[in-house]
Amino acid sequence: MSLGRRIVMALAAPVLAIGFAVLLSSIVLVISGSDPFQAYKDMIGNATRLEIVVDMLNRGTPLFISGIAAAIGFRMNLFNIGVEGQYQLAAFFAAVVGAHIFLPSVLHVAAIVLVAMVVGAAWSGLAGWLKVRRGINEVIATIMLNAIALSGILAWLTVEWRDGPLTPNSGTKRIAESGWLPDLNSWLEVFTREITGGRELSAVLLFAIVAGIVYHVFLNRTRAGYDLRVSGYNAGAARAGGVRSDRMIITAMIYSGAMAGLVGLVDILSRYHRFDADFFSGLGFAGIAVALIGRNKAFGMAIGALLFAFMDVSSPILQITKSATREIVTILQGTILLASVVAYAAVSRYRQRDEARVAAALLAEKGVA
Amino acid sequence: MGAAIELTGISKRFPGVVANDRVSLTVEEGEIHAICGENGAGKSTLMKILYGMLMADEGRMVVGGKEVRFRSPSDAIDLGIGMVHQHFMLADQFTVLENVILGDEPTRSLGRIDFKKARAHLDEVSKSYGLTLEADELVENLSVGERQRVEIIKVLYRGAKILILDEPTAVLVPQEVEDLFRNLRELKKSGATILFIDHKLQEILAIADTITVLRQGRTVATVKPKDVTAADLAELMVGSELPTPTKVGSTVTDRVAVEVRGVTVLDADERPVVDDVSFEVHHGEILGIAGVEGNGQAELVDALVGTRTVSRGQVLLKGEDATNWNVRRRREAGLAYVPQDRQREGLLLVAPLWENVALGHQTRPPFVKGIWFDRKGARARTEEVRRDFDVRTPNIEVTAHSLSGGNQQKLVVGREMASEPEIFIAAHPTRGIDVGAQAQVWEDLRQARAAGMATVLVSADLEEIIGMSDTIVVMLRGKIVARLDPDTVTPRDLGSYMTGAHLPKEAG
């Protein structure tokens, strides 16, 4: 396939999906008596302000990491629904440990990150172990482990570890400043003179970029990554090729959970420095959407995370300008997700047929020559 | 009696394969008609077309005197055709009655199930066909044979007069096979027409009124059981117009490469599928394992490669006890493997060719450098395989999916041979590839044999087994029943050993 053709093929699905989602949302907006063009204009205009860009990046960072966590499972045909429980449990323990240790700055942050990754990996690895040892489907196991983590362990321990009995909603003790991550606002000043309006760009963004690169390189360039991909392509062939499926399942779940551990770090290291009742939830499930939209590819997921973050930060502006109801954002996200899954399937089927046809044609040509 | 089913010129193509090539088949009303042929001969495709699961590309289907065109199984069911699948589709926690009516429940008002009516209908069906079953027994308590009877009743309950049974004996023990046959004769007496797919020749000869043999998607013969022997059928199934590999001098050494000692493999029901098998393969030797498919060869191969647990006995590779080694360890010890089912076990259909060529060898150069997967090395090796094994492809970046079946097979054989293995386990290495490529694989095997490679060759192609092997063993029902000298054995003899028709006194 020529390069041009490949690019067209690669872009066809996302463009189709977004186009369809915009069309459908526009219809909804028209029916509900709003002007779709005004709404989209407001959203885009709003997103060009620096403070909103910072919001978008801070929101996109955990979404992207969560997407990677889900994608590691997907690449092996494991459906890790448990990122939600894994990252919240990880964030809680990271916050508790972080608040009770005192270390020089870099070490302190490193310890918090390590705790988060280990807890996430352990919780996810448990689901992997259950699958291998007891034959429990990972979807069921992770859903149940979510419930245990969120409604069980966290509901109980947050009370145990809250900062004083008189402050019911304050959450765990605040982490000392040595365990805070500096913001990246000074880096922004290199690009623009605009002020950030009190927003701080979280340095966890750098973690996310590194995580994306590691994910990509590990999967595509290392031998262990090859083993993992092969297991996802065809478990039977992988087995005959010497890949131990049981070990691969546990490994993939552990990697996925360690990645999930990083999802909560924006809040722990940069924003609140504690785990409390208002801790941001839902990122684990959103990550599944990001992975689906991004086709489990690092670059694709980065775009998907930014797209979702853009829509999330746009919803308040719609409320303010009254150009549309804010729920339209949810409709947009939902339709993009659904449409992209359908569009990817359609394009990949077309591509496969096209490839077989081109291969046959090329051979026929050679046969004549 | 007229023809219940008449198929003329049925063709069905899949990408790269012609599964059915102008097949014709006439089934008389009230007979038991067996369709036999090797795996891949097109039996299942033909039955799926007849049952409406697939649509033929060409051809005419006449059922009960009327030309029909099925779009789905429900069209077939409407005309009284029912299918009993090889793998049962029953809910274990339901009773027999509940399973039988599942999906076709008689209802009373408010959608309540009318169990009384259902039971009456079931009794009527059971009685008229002479099939007995306890209607309230849970399916999980039934034996395999009884479950199959539930499947048959399920089909009859829906009014089927023509039954298609897909390899019904594959899952049964001998006594259960006898029960099944008794039931089938009962059914026939009650006016049912039965289409019976199988490749166990003895069984076919025992039950069928008429036998149609398929080979490579074509009808090769329709015969009556009284006119043929098992050996005749075997010959019809595998054919003899294929080129014959010619013998060359022996290169067998006295160094043992593979030793199998009393190996027993049990299936999920704890029945031995490989039963106390022992043999040795020396460096420079090709051991041919002959047998009608489904007699334990596949499981034996799995045990050799390491994808299946050995219950009793030992596998020794180059003198070391490898019984508990995993697949990777065996491969690193110099074992290569061509699986029987290339799509399921051999290939990554959605991945480019160079990733496919690395599979199974990814822990060794040229595919690995430290922790890194060596893409350059993998591509170079793939180009070699493509050139040396004549894999027809525009380039090595296309996915394995876009190759034709024969080229996929050449890619798999090529990748295994290119690793210069010392031990080679080949299950049907030349199945589905064209005559030229077949000759080439034989030549490669022979060269590697001369260089000291030990080969275990499982094949259903008798000419291949006889022409290539230094020693032949025959497997029947999991056991090795004969050791034969390829220089003196004829395909006809071999066929009769494979089917168990060969009595000991004739052997002497």
PDB file of C-alpha atoms in Angstrom, chain B residues 209-326:
ATOM      1  CA  ASP B 209     -26.579 -47.370   3.050  1.00  0.00           C
ATOM      2  CA  THR B 210     -24.708 -45.171   0.631  1.00  0.00           C
ATOM      3  CA  ILE B 211     -21.316 -43.496   0.906  1.00  0.00           C
ATOM      4  CA  THR B 212     -20.166 -40.360  -0.865  1.00  0.00           C
ATOM      5  CA  VAL B 213     -16.453 -39.611  -0.754  1.00  0.00           C
ATOM      6  CA  LEU B 214     -15.170 -36.054  -0.999  1.00  0.00           C
ATOM      7  CA  ARG B 215     -11.605 -35.133  -1.734  1.00  0.00           C
ATOM      8  CA  GLN B 216     -10.211 -31.619  -2.050  1.00  0.00           C
ATOM      9  CA  GLY B 217     -13.676 -30.180  -2.423  1.00  0.00           C
ATOM     10  CA  ARG B 218     -14.853 -32.556  -5.135  1.00  0.00           C
ATOM     11  CA  THR B 219     -17.088 -35.602  -5.166  1.00  0.00           C
ATOM     12  CA  VAL B 220     -14.826 -38.491  -6.096  1.00  0.00           C
ATOM     13  CA  ALA B 221     -17.213 -41.393  -5.729  1.00  0.00           C
ATOM     14  CA  THR B 222     -20.583 -42.565  -4.502  1.00  0.00           C
ATOM     15  CA  VAL B 223     -20.502 -46.220  -3.484  1.00  0.00           C
ATOM     16  CA  LYS B 224     -22.474 -48.875  -1.622  1.00  0.00           C
ATOM     17  CA  PRO B 225     -20.777 -50.329   1.470  1.00  0.00           C
ATOM     18  CA  LYS B 226     -21.134 -53.899   0.239  1.00  0.00           C
ATOM     19  CA  ASP B 227     -19.020 -53.069  -2.831  1.00  0.00           C
ATOM     20  CA  VAL B 228     -16.023 -51.615  -0.991  1.00  0.00           C
ATOM     21  CA  THR B 229     -13.549 -52.318   1.794  1.00  0.00           C
ATOM     22  CA  ALA B 230     -12.076 -49.863   4.267  1.00  0.00           C
ATOM     23  CA  ALA B 231      -8.869 -49.856   2.277  1.00  0.00           C
ATOM     24  CA  ASP B 232     -10.754 -48.927  -0.900  1.00  0.00           C
ATOM     25  CA  LEU B 233     -12.357 -46.044   0.931  1.00  0.00           C
ATOM     26  CA  ALA B 234      -9.028 -44.883   2.333  1.00  0.00           C
ATOM     27  CA  GLU B 235      -7.616 -44.882  -1.152  1.00  0.00           C
ATOM     28  CA  LEU B 236     -10.563 -42.862  -2.430  1.00  0.00           C
ATOM     29  CA  MET B 237     -10.216 -40.395   0.436  1.00  0.00           C
ATOM     30  CA  VAL B 238      -6.559 -39.609   0.076  1.00  0.00           C
ATOM     31  CA  GLY B 239      -6.252 -40.230  -3.641  1.00  0.00           C
ATOM     32  CA  SER B 240      -3.263 -41.546  -5.432  1.00  0.00           C
ATOM     33  CA  GLU B 241      -2.812 -39.131  -8.287  1.00  0.00           C
ATOM     34  CA  LEU B 242      -0.502 -37.016  -6.133  1.00  0.00           C
ATOM     35  CA  PRO B 243       3.198 -37.151  -6.910  1.00  0.00           C
ATOM     36  CA  THR B 244       4.988 -39.804  -4.921  1.00  0.00           C
ATOM     37  CA  PRO B 245       8.061 -38.856  -2.976  1.00  0.00           C
ATOM     38  CA  THR B 246      10.877 -41.120  -4.064  1.00  0.00           C
ATOM     39  CA  LYS B 247      13.080 -42.992  -1.641  1.00  0.00           C
ATOM     40  CA  VAL B 248      16.706 -42.122  -1.160  1.00  0.00           C
ATOM     41  CA  GLY B 249      19.337 -43.897   0.859  1.00  0.00           C
ATOM     42  CA  SER B 250      19.071 -44.070   4.611  1.00  0.00           C
ATOM     43  CA  THR B 251      20.810 -41.454   6.744  1.00  0.00           C
ATOM     44  CA  VAL B 252      19.645 -42.869  10.058  1.00  0.00           C
ATOM     45  CA  THR B 253      22.295 -42.565  12.773  1.00  0.00           C
ATOM     46  CA  ASP B 254      22.483 -44.408  16.071  1.00  0.00           C
ATOM     47  CA  ARG B 255      22.048 -41.232  18.144  1.00  0.00           C
ATOM     48  CA  VAL B 256      18.565 -40.939  19.639  1.00  0.00           C
ATOM     49  CA  ALA B 257      17.046 -37.452  19.325  1.00  0.00           C
ATOM     50  CA  VAL B 258      13.531 -38.064  20.580  1.00  0.00           C
ATOM     51  CA  GLU B 259      12.483 -40.785  22.916  1.00  0.00           C
ATOM     52  CA  VAL B 260       8.912 -41.301  23.992  1.00  0.00           C
ATOM     53  CA  ARG B 261       8.405 -43.729  26.867  1.00  0.00           C
ATOM     54  CA  GLY B 262       4.933 -44.979  27.698  1.00  0.00           C
ATOM     55  CA  VAL B 263       3.291 -41.617  27.132  1.00  0.00           C
ATOM     56  CA  THR B 264      -0.384 -41.364  28.047  1.00  0.00           C
ATOM     57  CA  VAL B 265      -2.474 -38.256  27.504  1.00  0.00           C
ATOM     58  CA  LEU B 266      -5.956 -37.940  28.983  1.00  0.00           C
ATOM     59  CA  ASP B 267      -8.760 -35.787  27.597  1.00  0.00           C
ATOM     60  CA  ALA B 268     -11.111 -33.613  29.657  1.00  0.00           C
ATOM     61  CA  ASP B 269     -13.181 -36.675  30.574  1.00  0.00           C
ATOM     62  CA  GLU B 270     -10.079 -38.540  31.783  1.00  0.00           C
ATOM     63  CA  ARG B 271     -10.203 -40.906  28.842  1.00  0.00           C
ATOM     64  CA  PRO B 272      -6.842 -41.796  27.345  1.00  0.00           C
ATOM     65  CA  VAL B 273      -6.512 -40.210  23.902  1.00  0.00           C
ATOM     66  CA  VAL B 274      -2.870 -41.237  23.688  1.00  0.00           C
ATOM     67  CA  ASP B 275      -2.443 -44.592  25.323  1.00  0.00           C
ATOM     68  CA  ASP B 276       0.954 -45.837  26.465  1.00  0.00           C
ATOM     69  CA  VAL B 277       2.860 -44.815  23.347  1.00  0.00           C
ATOM     70  CA  SER B 278       6.597 -45.475  23.033  1.00  0.00           C
ATOM     71  CA  PHE B 279       9.031 -44.871  20.189  1.00  0.00           C
ATOM     72  CA  GLU B 280      12.467 -43.507  19.356  1.00  0.00           C
ATOM     73  CA  VAL B 281      13.545 -41.170  16.600  1.00  0.00           C
ATOM     74  CA  HIS B 282      17.230 -40.970  15.709  1.00  0.00           C
ATOM     75  CA  HIS B 283      19.153 -38.117  14.212  1.00  0.00           C
ATOM     76  CA  GLY B 284      18.814 -38.391  10.464  1.00  0.00           C
ATOM     77  CA  GLU B 285      15.605 -40.359  10.704  1.00  0.00           C
ATOM     78  CA  ILE B 286      12.043 -39.575   9.677  1.00  0.00           C
ATOM     79  CA  LEU B 287       9.425 -41.348  11.726  1.00  0.00           C
ATOM     80  CA  GLY B 288       6.063 -41.383  10.001  1.00  0.00           C
ATOM     81  CA  ILE B 289       2.940 -41.560  12.136  1.00  0.00           C
ATOM     82  CA  ALA B 290       0.033 -42.842  10.104  1.00  0.00           C
ATOM     83  CA  GLY B 291      -3.551 -43.029  11.217  1.00  0.00           C
ATOM     84  CA  VAL B 292      -7.042 -41.922  10.419  1.00  0.00           C
ATOM     85  CA  GLU B 293      -7.514 -38.508  11.907  1.00  0.00           C
ATOM     86  CA  GLY B 294      -8.770 -38.363  15.458  1.00  0.00           C
ATOM     87  CA  ASN B 295      -6.864 -41.392  16.696  1.00  0.00           C
ATOM     88  CA  GLY B 296      -4.568 -39.486  19.025  1.00  0.00           C
ATOM     89  CA  GLN B 297      -1.978 -38.149  16.624  1.00  0.00           C
ATOM     90  CA  ALA B 298      -2.842 -34.522  17.309  1.00  0.00           C
ATOM     91  CA  GLU B 299      -2.628 -35.046  21.065  1.00  0.00           C
ATOM     92  CA  LEU B 300       0.654 -36.919  20.731  1.00  0.00           C
ATOM     93  CA  VAL B 301       2.076 -34.010  18.748  1.00  0.00           C
ATOM     94  CA  ASP B 302       0.888 -31.595  21.454  1.00  0.00           C
ATOM     95  CA  ALA B 303       2.644 -33.708  24.074  1.00  0.00           C
ATOM     96  CA  LEU B 304       5.860 -33.654  22.045  1.00  0.00           C
ATOM     97  CA  VAL B 305       5.724 -29.902  21.554  1.00  0.00           C
ATOM     98  CA  GLY B 306       4.699 -29.155  25.123  1.00  0.00           C
ATOM     99  CA  THR B 307       1.230 -27.670  24.701  1.00  0.00           C
ATOM    100  CA  ARG B 308      -0.470 -30.584  26.432  1.00  0.00           C
ATOM    101  CA  THR B 309       0.240 -32.243  29.753  1.00  0.00           C
ATOM    102  CA  VAL B 310       1.493 -35.791  29.749  1.00  0.00           C
ATOM    103  CA  SER B 311      -0.368 -37.833  32.358  1.00  0.00           C
ATOM    104  CA  ARG B 312       2.003 -40.791  32.415  1.00  0.00           C
ATOM    105  CA  GLY B 313       5.296 -41.520  30.743  1.00  0.00           C
ATOM    106  CA  GLN B 314       8.244 -39.467  29.609  1.00  0.00           C
ATOM    107  CA  VAL B 315       9.383 -37.417  26.653  1.00  0.00           C
ATOM    108  CA  LEU B 316      13.156 -37.230  26.217  1.00  0.00           C
ATOM    109  CA  LEU B 317      14.754 -34.738  23.864  1.00  0.00           C
ATOM    110  CA  LYS B 318      18.403 -35.363  23.000  1.00  0.00           C
ATOM    111  CA  GLY B 319      18.715 -37.568  26.062  1.00  0.00           C
ATOM    112  CA  GLU B 320      17.256 -35.111  28.570  1.00  0.00           C
ATOM    113  CA  ASP B 321      13.958 -35.605  30.314  1.00  0.00           C
ATOM    114  CA  ALA B 322      11.809 -32.881  28.763  1.00  0.00           C
ATOM    115  CA  THR B 323       8.445 -34.093  30.022  1.00  0.00           C
ATOM    116  CA  ASN B 324       7.908 -30.974  32.103  1.00  0.00           C
ATOM    117  CA  TRP B 325       9.642 -28.467  29.871  1.00  0.00           C
ATOM    118  CA  ASN B 326       7.500 -25.694  28.492  1.00  0.00           C
TER     119      ASN B 326
END
